The first five atom37 places (N, CA, C, CB, O) and aatype in JSON, in Angstrom:
{
  "aatype": [20, 20, 20, 20, 20, 20, 20, 20, 20, 20, 20, 20, 20, 20, 20, 20, 20, 20, 20, 20, 20, 20, 20, 20, 20, 20, 20, 20, 20, 20, 20, 20, 20, 20, 20, 20, 20, 20, 20, 20, 20, 20, 20, 20, 20, 20, 20, 20, 20, 20, 20, 20, 20, 20, 20, 20, 20, 20, 20, 20, 20, 20, 20, 20, 20, 20],
  "atom_mask": [
    [1, 1, 1, 1, 1],
    [1, 1, 1, 1, 1],
    [1, 1, 1, 1, 1],
    [1, 1, 1, 1, 1],
    [1, 1, 1, 1, 1],
    [1, 1, 1, 1, 1],
    [1, 1, 1, 1, 1],
    [1, 1, 1, 1, 1],
    [1, 1, 1, 1, 1],
    [1, 1, 1, 1, 1],
    [1, 1, 1, 1, 1],
    [1, 1, 1, 1, 1],
    [1, 1, 1, 1, 1],
    [1, 1, 1, 1, 1],
    [1, 1, 1, 1, 1],
    [1, 1, 1, 1, 1],
    [1, 1, 1, 1, 1],
    [1, 1, 1, 1, 1],
    [1, 1, 1, 1, 1],
    [1, 1, 1, 1, 1],
    [1, 1, 1, 1, 1],
    [1, 1, 1, 1, 1],
    [1, 1, 1, 1, 1],
    [1, 1, 1, 1, 1],
    [1, 1, 1, 1, 1],
    [1, 1, 1, 1, 1],
    [1, 1, 1, 1, 1],
    [1, 1, 1, 1, 1],
    [1, 1, 1, 1, 1],
    [1, 1, 1, 1, 1],
    [1, 1, 1, 1, 1],
    [1, 1, 1, 1, 1],
    [1, 1, 1, 1, 1],
    [1, 1, 1, 1, 1],
    [1, 1, 1, 1, 1],
    [1, 1, 1, 1, 1],
    [1, 1, 1, 1, 1],
    [1, 1, 1, 1, 1],
    [1, 1, 1, 1, 1],
    [1, 1, 1, 1, 1],
    [1, 1, 1, 1, 1],
    [1, 1, 1, 1, 1],
    [1, 1, 1, 1, 1],
    [1, 1, 1, 1, 1],
    [1, 1, 1, 1, 1],
    [1, 1, 1, 1, 1],
    [1, 1, 1, 1, 1],
    [1, 1, 1, 1, 1],
    [1, 1, 1, 1, 1],
    [1, 1, 1, 1, 1],
    [1, 1, 1, 1, 1],
    [1, 1, 1, 1, 1],
    [1, 1, 1, 1, 1],
    [1, 1, 1, 1, 1],
    [1, 1, 1, 1, 1],
    [1, 1, 1, 1, 1],
    [1, 1, 1, 1, 1],
    [1, 1, 1, 1, 1],
    [1, 1, 1, 1, 1],
    [1, 1, 1, 1, 1],
    [1, 1, 1, 1, 1],
    [1, 1, 1, 1, 1],
    [1, 1, 1, 1, 1],
    [1, 1, 1, 1, 1],
    [1, 1, 1, 1, 1],
    [1, 1, 1, 1, 1]
  ],
  "atom_positions": [
    [[0.84, -1.17, 0.0], [0.0, 0.0, 0.0], [0.89, 1.24, 0.0], [-0.96, 0.0, 1.22], [1.87, 1.3, 0.74]],
    [[0.55, 2.2, -0.82], [1.34, 3.43, -0.92], [0.55, 4.61, -0.38], [1.77, 3.69, -2.38], [-0.67, 4.7, -0.58]],
    [[1.24, 5.5, 0.3], [0.61, 6.69, 0.89], [1.36, 7.94, 0.42], [0.6, 6.62, 2.44], [2.59, 7.96, 0.38]],
    [[0.59, 8.96, 0.06], [1.14, 10.22, -0.43], [0.98, 11.3, 0.64], [0.45, 10.66, -1.74], [-0.05, 11.37, 1.31]],
    [[2.0, 12.13, 0.8], [1.99, 13.22, 1.78], [1.13, 14.36, 1.26], [3.44, 13.71, 2.09], [1.3, 14.82, 0.13]],
    [[0.19, 14.83, 2.1], [-0.7, 15.93, 1.7], [-0.47, 17.18, 2.54], [-2.15, 15.5, 1.82], [-1.08, 18.22, 2.29]],
    [[0.41, 17.09, 3.53], [0.75, 18.23, 4.4], [2.21, 18.04, 4.85], [-0.23, 18.33, 5.64], [2.57, 16.98, 5.34]],
    [[3.02, 19.07, 4.68], [4.44, 18.97, 5.07], [4.54, 18.67, 6.57], [5.2, 20.3, 4.72], [3.84, 19.27, 7.38]],
    [[5.44, 17.72, 6.92], [5.65, 17.41, 8.33], [7.01, 16.77, 8.57], [4.54, 16.5, 8.85], [7.64, 16.26, 7.64]],
    [[7.44, 16.8, 9.83], [8.66, 16.11, 10.25], [8.22, 14.87, 11.0], [9.58, 17.03, 11.15], [7.5, 14.95, 11.99]],
    [[8.66, 13.72, 10.52], [8.27, 12.44, 11.12], [9.18, 12.13, 12.3], [8.32, 11.3, 10.07], [10.34, 11.75, 12.13]],
    [[8.64, 12.3, 13.49], [9.41, 12.08, 14.71], [9.73, 10.6, 14.94], [8.66, 12.62, 15.9], [10.6, 10.27, 15.76]],
    [[9.05, 9.7, 14.22], [9.3, 8.27, 14.36], [10.14, 7.72, 13.2], [7.98, 7.51, 14.45], [10.29, 6.51, 13.05]],
    [[10.68, 8.62, 12.38], [11.5, 8.22, 11.24], [12.74, 9.12, 11.16], [10.68, 8.29, 9.91], [13.01, 9.73, 10.13]],
    [[13.49, 9.19, 12.28], [14.73, 9.97, 12.36], [14.54, 11.43, 11.97], [15.79, 9.35, 11.48], [15.41, 12.03, 11.35]],
    [[13.39, 12.01, 12.34], [13.07, 13.42, 12.06], [13.1, 13.75, 10.57], [14.05, 14.32, 12.79], [13.42, 14.87, 10.17]],
    [[12.76, 12.77, 9.76], [12.72, 12.98, 8.31], [11.64, 14.0, 7.96], [12.45, 11.64, 7.56], [10.53, 13.95, 8.49]],
    [[11.97, 14.92, 7.06], [11.01, 15.91, 6.59], [10.32, 15.37, 5.34], [11.71, 17.28, 6.29], [10.97, 14.98, 4.38]],
    [[9.0, 15.36, 5.37], [8.2, 14.96, 4.21], [7.55, 16.2, 3.63], [7.13, 13.9, 4.6], [6.94, 16.99, 4.34]],
    [[7.68, 16.36, 2.32], [7.07, 17.47, 1.6], [5.8, 16.99, 0.91], [8.06, 18.08, 0.57], [5.64, 15.8, 0.64]],
    [[4.89, 17.91, 0.64], [3.65, 17.58, -0.06], [4.0, 16.89, -1.39], [2.77, 18.86, -0.31], [4.85, 17.37, -2.14]],
    [[3.35, 15.76, -1.64], [3.58, 15.0, -2.86], [4.55, 13.85, -2.7], [4.08, 15.9, -3.92], [4.6, 12.96, -3.55]],
    [[5.34, 13.84, -1.61], [6.26, 12.73, -1.36], [5.49, 11.45, -1.09], [7.19, 13.05, -0.17], [4.34, 11.49, -0.65]],
    [[6.12, 10.33, -1.37], [5.58, 9.03, -0.97], [6.06, 8.78, 0.45], [6.04, 7.87, -1.95], [7.25, 8.9, 0.73]],
    [[5.14, 8.45, 1.35], [5.5, 8.19, 2.74], [6.29, 6.9, 2.83], [4.23, 8.12, 3.64], [5.83, 5.85, 2.39]],
    [[7.5, 6.97, 3.4], [8.41, 5.83, 3.48], [8.61, 5.33, 4.91], [9.74, 6.2, 2.89], [9.32, 4.34, 5.11]],
    [[8.02, 5.98, 5.89], [8.25, 5.64, 7.29], [7.51, 4.39, 7.74], [7.84, 6.79, 8.15], [7.01, 3.62, 6.93]],
    [[7.45, 4.19, 9.07], [6.78, 3.02, 9.64], [5.33, 2.94, 9.16], [6.82, 3.08, 11.18], [4.61, 3.94, 9.15]],
    [[4.89, 1.74, 8.77], [3.55, 1.58, 8.2], [2.67, 0.64, 9.0], [3.66, 1.09, 6.78], [1.89, -0.12, 8.43]],
    [[2.79, 0.69, 10.31], [1.88, -0.1, 11.14], [0.48, 0.5, 11.01], [2.35, -0.14, 12.64], [0.34, 1.67, 10.66]],
    [[-0.54, -0.29, 11.29], [-1.92, 0.22, 11.23], [-2.1, 1.43, 12.12], [-2.92, -0.88, 11.63], [-2.76, 2.4, 11.75]],
    [[-1.5, 1.38, 13.31], [-1.61, 2.49, 14.26], [-0.97, 3.76, 13.71], [-0.96, 2.1, 15.61], [-1.54, 4.84, 13.81]],
    [[0.23, 3.62, 13.13], [0.95, 4.79, 12.61], [0.22, 5.39, 11.4], [2.39, 4.41, 12.22], [0.11, 6.61, 11.3]],
    [[-0.27, 4.57, 10.51], [-1.0, 5.06, 9.34], [-2.28, 5.77, 9.79], [-1.34, 3.9, 8.37], [-2.62, 6.81, 9.24]],
    [[-2.98, 5.2, 10.77], [-4.2, 5.84, 11.29], [-3.87, 7.2, 11.9], [-4.88, 4.93, 12.34], [-4.61, 8.16, 11.72]],
    [[-2.76, 7.27, 12.63], [-2.35, 8.54, 13.25], [-2.06, 9.6, 12.2], [-1.11, 8.32, 14.14], [-2.51, 10.74, 12.32]],
    [[-1.31, 9.23, 11.17], [-0.91, 10.21, 10.15], [-2.03, 10.55, 9.17], [0.27, 9.69, 9.39], [-2.03, 11.64, 8.6]],
    [[-2.97, 9.64, 8.97], [-4.05, 9.92, 8.02], [-5.27, 10.53, 8.69], [-4.45, 8.64, 7.31], [-6.23, 10.9, 8.02]],
    [[-5.24, 10.65, 10.01], [-6.34, 11.28, 10.75], [-5.86, 12.55, 11.42], [-6.91, 10.31, 11.79], [-4.85, 13.13, 11.04]],
    [[-6.62, 12.98, 12.44], [-6.25, 14.22, 13.13], [-5.68, 13.97, 14.52], [-7.45, 15.13, 13.22], [-5.54, 14.9, 15.32]],
    [[-5.35, 12.71, 14.82], [-4.77, 12.36, 16.12], [-3.25, 12.37, 16.05], [-5.27, 10.97, 16.58], [-2.59, 11.37, 16.34]],
    [[-2.69, 13.52, 15.67], [-1.24, 13.7, 15.62], [-0.93, 15.11, 16.12], [-0.68, 13.48, 14.17], [-1.86, 15.88, 16.39]],
    [[0.33, 15.46, 16.26], [0.7, 16.75, 16.85], [0.22, 17.94, 16.03], [2.2, 16.83, 17.01], [-0.02, 19.02, 16.58]],
    [[0.09, 17.78, 14.73], [-0.36, 18.88, 13.87], [-1.88, 19.02, 13.91], [0.12, 18.66, 12.42], [-2.42, 20.11, 13.71]],
    [[-2.58, 17.91, 14.16], [-4.03, 17.95, 14.32], [-4.83, 17.89, 13.04], [-4.39, 19.17, 15.03], [-6.01, 18.24, 13.02]],
    [[-4.2, 17.42, 11.95], [-4.92, 17.24, 10.69], [-4.23, 16.14, 9.89], [-4.97, 18.56, 9.87], [-3.07, 15.81, 10.14]],
    [[-4.95, 15.56, 8.91], [-4.36, 14.48, 8.11], [-3.09, 14.93, 7.39], [-5.38, 13.97, 7.09], [-3.03, 16.03, 6.84]],
    [[-2.08, 14.06, 7.41], [-0.79, 14.37, 6.8], [-0.51, 13.51, 5.57], [0.31, 14.18, 7.81], [0.27, 13.89, 4.7]],
    [[-1.16, 12.33, 5.51], [-0.97, 11.43, 4.37], [-2.33, 10.9, 3.92], [-0.02, 10.26, 4.74], [-3.3, 10.93, 4.67]],
    [[-2.37, 10.42, 2.67], [-3.57, 9.76, 2.17], [-3.15, 8.56, 1.33], [-4.45, 10.74, 1.34], [-2.07, 8.54, 0.74]],
    [[-4.03, 7.57, 1.29], [-3.75, 6.37, 0.51], [-3.83, 6.7, -0.97], [-4.74, 5.22, 0.87], [-4.73, 7.42, -1.4]],
    [[-2.89, 6.18, -1.74], [-2.88, 6.38, -3.18], [-3.68, 5.26, -3.81], [-1.42, 6.43, -3.75], [-3.4, 4.08, -3.58]],
    [[-4.67, 5.62, -4.6], [-5.45, 4.61, -5.31], [-4.64, 4.13, -6.5], [-6.83, 5.18, -5.77], [-4.2, 4.92, -7.33]],
    [[-4.46, 2.83, -6.56], [-3.71, 2.26, -7.66], [-4.6, 2.26, -8.89], [-3.21, 0.83, -7.34], [-5.71, 1.75, -8.87]],
    [[-4.09, 2.84, -9.97], [-4.86, 2.89, -11.21], [-4.64, 1.61, -11.99], [-4.45, 4.12, -12.06], [-3.53, 1.07, -12.06]],
    [[-5.7, 1.13, -12.56], [-5.63, -0.08, -13.36], [-5.14, 0.28, -14.76], [-7.01, -0.79, -13.41], [-5.53, 1.31, -15.31]],
    [[-4.3, -0.57, -15.32], [-3.83, -0.36, -16.69], [-4.85, -0.86, -17.7], [-2.49, -1.05, -16.9], [-4.71, -0.63, -18.9]],
    [[-5.86, -1.54, -17.22], [-6.87, -2.09, -18.12], [-7.79, -0.98, -18.6], [-7.68, -3.19, -17.42], [-8.17, -0.08, -17.85]],
    [[-8.15, -1.07, -19.88], [-9.1, -0.12, -20.44], [-10.47, -0.78, -20.42], [-8.7, 0.31, -21.9], [-10.57, -2.01, -20.51]],
    [[-11.54, 0.01, -20.29], [-12.88, -0.58, -20.28], [-13.14, -1.35, -21.57], [-13.94, 0.51, -20.09], [-12.76, -0.92, -22.66]],
    [[-13.78, -2.48, -21.42], [-14.13, -3.28, -22.59], [-15.22, -2.58, -23.38], [-14.59, -4.7, -22.19], [-16.2, -2.09, -22.82]],
    [[-15.04, -2.53, -24.7], [-16.07, -1.96, -25.56], [-16.76, -3.11, -26.27], [-15.47, -0.93, -26.59], [-16.11, -3.99, -26.83]],
    [[-18.08, -3.08, -26.24], [-18.83, -4.13, -26.92], [-18.93, -3.76, -28.39], [-20.25, -4.3, -26.29], [-19.26, -2.64, -28.75]],
    [[-18.64, -4.72, -29.22], [-18.72, -4.49, -30.66], [-20.17, -4.53, -31.09], [-17.89, -5.55, -31.45], [-20.91, -5.45, -30.73]],
    [[-20.57, -3.54, -31.84], [-21.95, -3.5, -32.37], [-21.97, -4.27, -33.66], [-22.45, -2.03, -32.58], [-21.31, -3.89, -34.63]],
    [[-22.71, -5.35, -33.68], [-22.81, -6.16, -34.9], [-24.23, -6.38, -35.24], [-22.09, -7.49, -34.75], [-24.53, -7.04, -36.23]]
  ]
}
């Protein structure tokens, strides 16, 4: 699962790494940590990351009109 940074922050649990908006989150990915960073239960008080929806390479099937 990949998470994208939506608010600049310093990750205190990842050697004080600075994450900029648009970065891929590389830090600890426990359920608790992801919930903390994607919700408002953190020191900044707002979501800092969001889950990236994986896009499918498949194109919609078109039915041939015959």
